[in-house]
Structures are given as C-alpha cells and as structure tokens.
Amino acid sequence: MMKFGQTPRKAWHSTQELGGAFNGLNRTLNRLMVLDHVWTRLTGVRGQFWRLQGVKDGTLYVKVTASVAKNHLLTQRETLIREMNKHFDRPWIQKIEIL
C-alpha cells in the first residue's frame, strides 16, 4: 500500500531488471530446480532410497536409506554425474558424497 505523496515503485517485468545481485540468486535457483528434476528422472524408483540433501562447491550430498542402495549408488555415481552435467552450460557436479 502506498502512502500519500510517496513515489510509486517501478514494477519488475523481467529478471534482467533486478540487477546483478539478484541474477546470481536466480541462476542458482534455476540450477537447483534443473538438478532436482534431472535427479528425479535419472534415479526413478531408486530415488526413494537416494535423497538429495544439498550441493556445495560441486559436491552433491545424498542421503542413502538402505545399504543395498548405497552399494548401487557407489557403482552408478560416475554415470549419474556425467548425465546430470549434460543439463548445465558447464559441468557443475564434480562428485557425489554419500551420507
């Protein structure tokens, strides 16, 4: 709600108008959304045992809920990294850490 005599704010029409500070955040959020979508598609049914916990400095942290699923992830992680990185403009995920 505007107060009497207050100058109205300009409405944003695109992310480019937000400036540099918000563009970094926007890029990060977009990458995380793509990662979540790609991870869900790549893991399929196994995704119920492999839960994404976070990403930091190129490391994807995954919580594994069953020992058999852990062994399977250990054998598949290089393939998963390669397939996930295909969806980004430059390789982002360098390794997968199992929690």
PDB file of C-alpha atoms in Angstrom:
ATOM      1  CA  MET A   1       0.000   0.000   0.000  1.00  0.00           C
ATOM      2  CA  MET A   2       1.344   3.389  -0.994  1.00  0.00           C
ATOM      3  CA  LYS A   3       1.267   6.355   1.342  1.00  0.00           C
ATOM      4  CA  PHE A   4       0.045   9.722   0.176  1.00  0.00           C
ATOM      5  CA  GLY A   5       2.803  11.591  -1.676  1.00  0.00           C
ATOM      6  CA  GLN A   6       5.049   8.522  -1.964  1.00  0.00           C
ATOM      7  CA  THR A   7       6.744   7.890  -5.305  1.00  0.00           C
ATOM      8  CA  PRO A   8       5.450   4.638  -6.783  1.00  0.00           C
ATOM      9  CA  ARG A   9       7.950   1.820  -7.286  1.00  0.00           C
ATOM     10  CA  LYS A  10       8.654   0.589 -10.759  1.00  0.00           C
ATOM     11  CA  ALA A  11       7.181  -2.846 -11.419  1.00  0.00           C
ATOM     12  CA  TRP A  12       9.603  -5.580 -12.466  1.00  0.00           C
ATOM     13  CA  HIS A  13       8.960  -7.164 -15.829  1.00  0.00           C
ATOM     14  CA  SER A  14      11.978  -9.460 -16.117  1.00  0.00           C
ATOM     15  CA  THR A  15      14.873 -10.776 -14.050  1.00  0.00           C
ATOM     16  CA  GLN A  16      17.235  -8.553 -16.023  1.00  0.00           C
ATOM     17  CA  GLU A  17      15.681  -5.526 -14.352  1.00  0.00           C
ATOM     18  CA  LEU A  18      16.532  -6.836 -10.894  1.00  0.00           C
ATOM     19  CA  GLY A  19      20.236  -6.143 -11.249  1.00  0.00           C
ATOM     20  CA  GLY A  20      23.365  -8.175 -10.661  1.00  0.00           C
ATOM     21  CA  ALA A  21      22.720  -9.054  -7.013  1.00  0.00           C
ATOM     22  CA  PHE A  22      19.560 -10.963  -7.794  1.00  0.00           C
ATOM     23  CA  ASN A  23      20.780 -12.548 -11.028  1.00  0.00           C
ATOM     24  CA  GLY A  24      23.241 -14.751  -9.122  1.00  0.00           C
ATOM     25  CA  LEU A  25      20.453 -15.943  -6.869  1.00  0.00           C
ATOM     26  CA  ASN A  26      18.193 -16.520  -9.870  1.00  0.00           C
ATOM     27  CA  ARG A  27      20.883 -18.573 -11.624  1.00  0.00           C
ATOM     28  CA  THR A  28      21.448 -20.687  -8.514  1.00  0.00           C
ATOM     29  CA  LEU A  29      17.746 -21.340  -8.034  1.00  0.00           C
ATOM     30  CA  ASN A  30      17.354 -22.298 -11.695  1.00  0.00           C
ATOM     31  CA  ARG A  31      20.268 -24.725 -11.454  1.00  0.00           C
ATOM     32  CA  LEU A  32      18.811 -26.296  -8.309  1.00  0.00           C
ATOM     33  CA  MET A  33      15.417 -26.742  -9.965  1.00  0.00           C
ATOM     34  CA  VAL A  34      17.033 -28.358 -13.008  1.00  0.00           C
ATOM     35  CA  LEU A  35      19.135 -30.583 -10.744  1.00  0.00           C
ATOM     36  CA  ASP A  36      16.084 -31.729  -8.787  1.00  0.00           C
ATOM     37  CA  HIS A  37      14.182 -32.534 -11.975  1.00  0.00           C
ATOM     38  CA  VAL A  38      17.107 -34.358 -13.608  1.00  0.00           C
ATOM     39  CA  TRP A  39      17.883 -36.300 -10.414  1.00  0.00           C
ATOM     40  CA  THR A  40      14.272 -37.463 -10.176  1.00  0.00           C
ATOM     41  CA  ARG A  41      14.287 -38.637 -13.797  1.00  0.00           C
ATOM     42  CA  LEU A  42      17.678 -40.359 -13.561  1.00  0.00           C
ATOM     43  CA  THR A  43      17.061 -42.187 -10.293  1.00  0.00           C
ATOM     44  CA  GLY A  44      13.500 -43.318 -10.991  1.00  0.00           C
ATOM     45  CA  VAL A  45      12.342 -45.866  -8.414  1.00  0.00           C
ATOM     46  CA  ARG A  46      15.740 -45.831  -6.685  1.00  0.00           C
ATOM     47  CA  GLY A  47      15.071 -42.215  -5.760  1.00  0.00           C
ATOM     48  CA  GLN A  48      13.067 -43.381  -2.777  1.00  0.00           C
ATOM     49  CA  PHE A  49      16.354 -44.631  -1.273  1.00  0.00           C
ATOM     50  CA  TRP A  50      18.581 -41.774  -2.521  1.00  0.00           C
ATOM     51  CA  ARG A  51      17.575 -38.364  -1.113  1.00  0.00           C
ATOM     52  CA  LEU A  52      19.269 -35.174  -2.230  1.00  0.00           C
ATOM     53  CA  GLN A  53      20.459 -33.212   0.786  1.00  0.00           C
ATOM     54  CA  GLY A  54      22.366 -30.377  -0.853  1.00  0.00           C
ATOM     55  CA  VAL A  55      25.094 -29.142  -3.170  1.00  0.00           C
ATOM     56  CA  LYS A  56      28.222 -27.281  -2.156  1.00  0.00           C
ATOM     57  CA  ASP A  57      31.314 -26.495  -4.218  1.00  0.00           C
ATOM     58  CA  GLY A  58      30.468 -29.055  -6.881  1.00  0.00           C
ATOM     59  CA  THR A  59      29.748 -31.842  -4.395  1.00  0.00           C
ATOM     60  CA  LEU A  60      26.291 -33.378  -4.368  1.00  0.00           C
ATOM     61  CA  TYR A  61      25.306 -34.751  -0.947  1.00  0.00           C
ATOM     62  CA  VAL A  62      22.954 -37.729  -0.995  1.00  0.00           C
ATOM     63  CA  LYS A  63      21.406 -39.485   1.981  1.00  0.00           C
ATOM     64  CA  VAL A  64      21.011 -43.209   1.389  1.00  0.00           C
ATOM     65  CA  THR A  65      18.425 -45.119   3.416  1.00  0.00           C
ATOM     66  CA  ALA A  66      19.410 -48.731   2.601  1.00  0.00           C
ATOM     67  CA  SER A  67      22.800 -50.447   2.387  1.00  0.00           C
ATOM     68  CA  VAL A  68      21.951 -52.173  -0.895  1.00  0.00           C
ATOM     69  CA  ALA A  69      21.022 -48.786  -2.363  1.00  0.00           C
ATOM     70  CA  LYS A  70      24.343 -47.383  -1.104  1.00  0.00           C
ATOM     71  CA  ASN A  71      26.303 -50.059  -2.985  1.00  0.00           C
ATOM     72  CA  HIS A  72      24.287 -49.395  -6.122  1.00  0.00           C
ATOM     73  CA  LEU A  73      24.900 -45.646  -5.865  1.00  0.00           C
ATOM     74  CA  LEU A  74      28.632 -46.256  -5.439  1.00  0.00           C
ATOM     75  CA  THR A  75      28.693 -48.122  -8.746  1.00  0.00           C
ATOM     76  CA  GLN A  76      26.464 -45.599 -10.553  1.00  0.00           C
ATOM     77  CA  ARG A  77      27.795 -42.265  -9.320  1.00  0.00           C
ATOM     78  CA  GLU A  78      30.171 -41.567 -12.237  1.00  0.00           C
ATOM     79  CA  THR A  79      27.367 -42.224 -14.711  1.00  0.00           C
ATOM     80  CA  LEU A  80      24.978 -40.047 -12.712  1.00  0.00           C
ATOM     81  CA  ILE A  81      27.493 -37.184 -12.594  1.00  0.00           C
ATOM     82  CA  ARG A  82      28.073 -37.369 -16.335  1.00  0.00           C
ATOM     83  CA  GLU A  83      24.334 -37.480 -17.109  1.00  0.00           C
ATOM     84  CA  MET A  84      23.483 -34.626 -14.725  1.00  0.00           C
ATOM     85  CA  ASN A  85      26.196 -32.340 -16.091  1.00  0.00           C
ATOM     86  CA  LYS A  86      24.752 -32.673 -19.602  1.00  0.00           C
ATOM     87  CA  HIS A  87      21.909 -30.417 -18.471  1.00  0.00           C
ATOM     88  CA  PHE A  88      24.082 -27.460 -17.439  1.00  0.00           C
ATOM     89  CA  ASP A  89      26.019 -24.989 -19.572  1.00  0.00           C
ATOM     90  CA  ARG A  90      29.244 -26.134 -17.888  1.00  0.00           C
ATOM     91  CA  PRO A  91      29.957 -29.127 -15.614  1.00  0.00           C
ATOM     92  CA  TRP A  92      28.685 -28.354 -12.146  1.00  0.00           C
ATOM     93  CA  ILE A  93      28.661 -31.621 -10.200  1.00  0.00           C
ATOM     94  CA  GLN A  94      32.163 -32.955  -9.600  1.00  0.00           C
ATOM     95  CA  LYS A  95      31.464 -35.704  -7.078  1.00  0.00           C
ATOM     96  CA  ILE A  96      28.754 -37.365  -5.028  1.00  0.00           C
ATOM     97  CA  GLU A  97      29.182 -37.786  -1.284  1.00  0.00           C
ATOM     98  CA  ILE A  98      27.020 -40.374   0.461  1.00  0.00           C
ATOM     99  CA  LEU A  99      25.635 -39.504   3.882  1.00  0.00           C
TER     100      LEU A  99
END
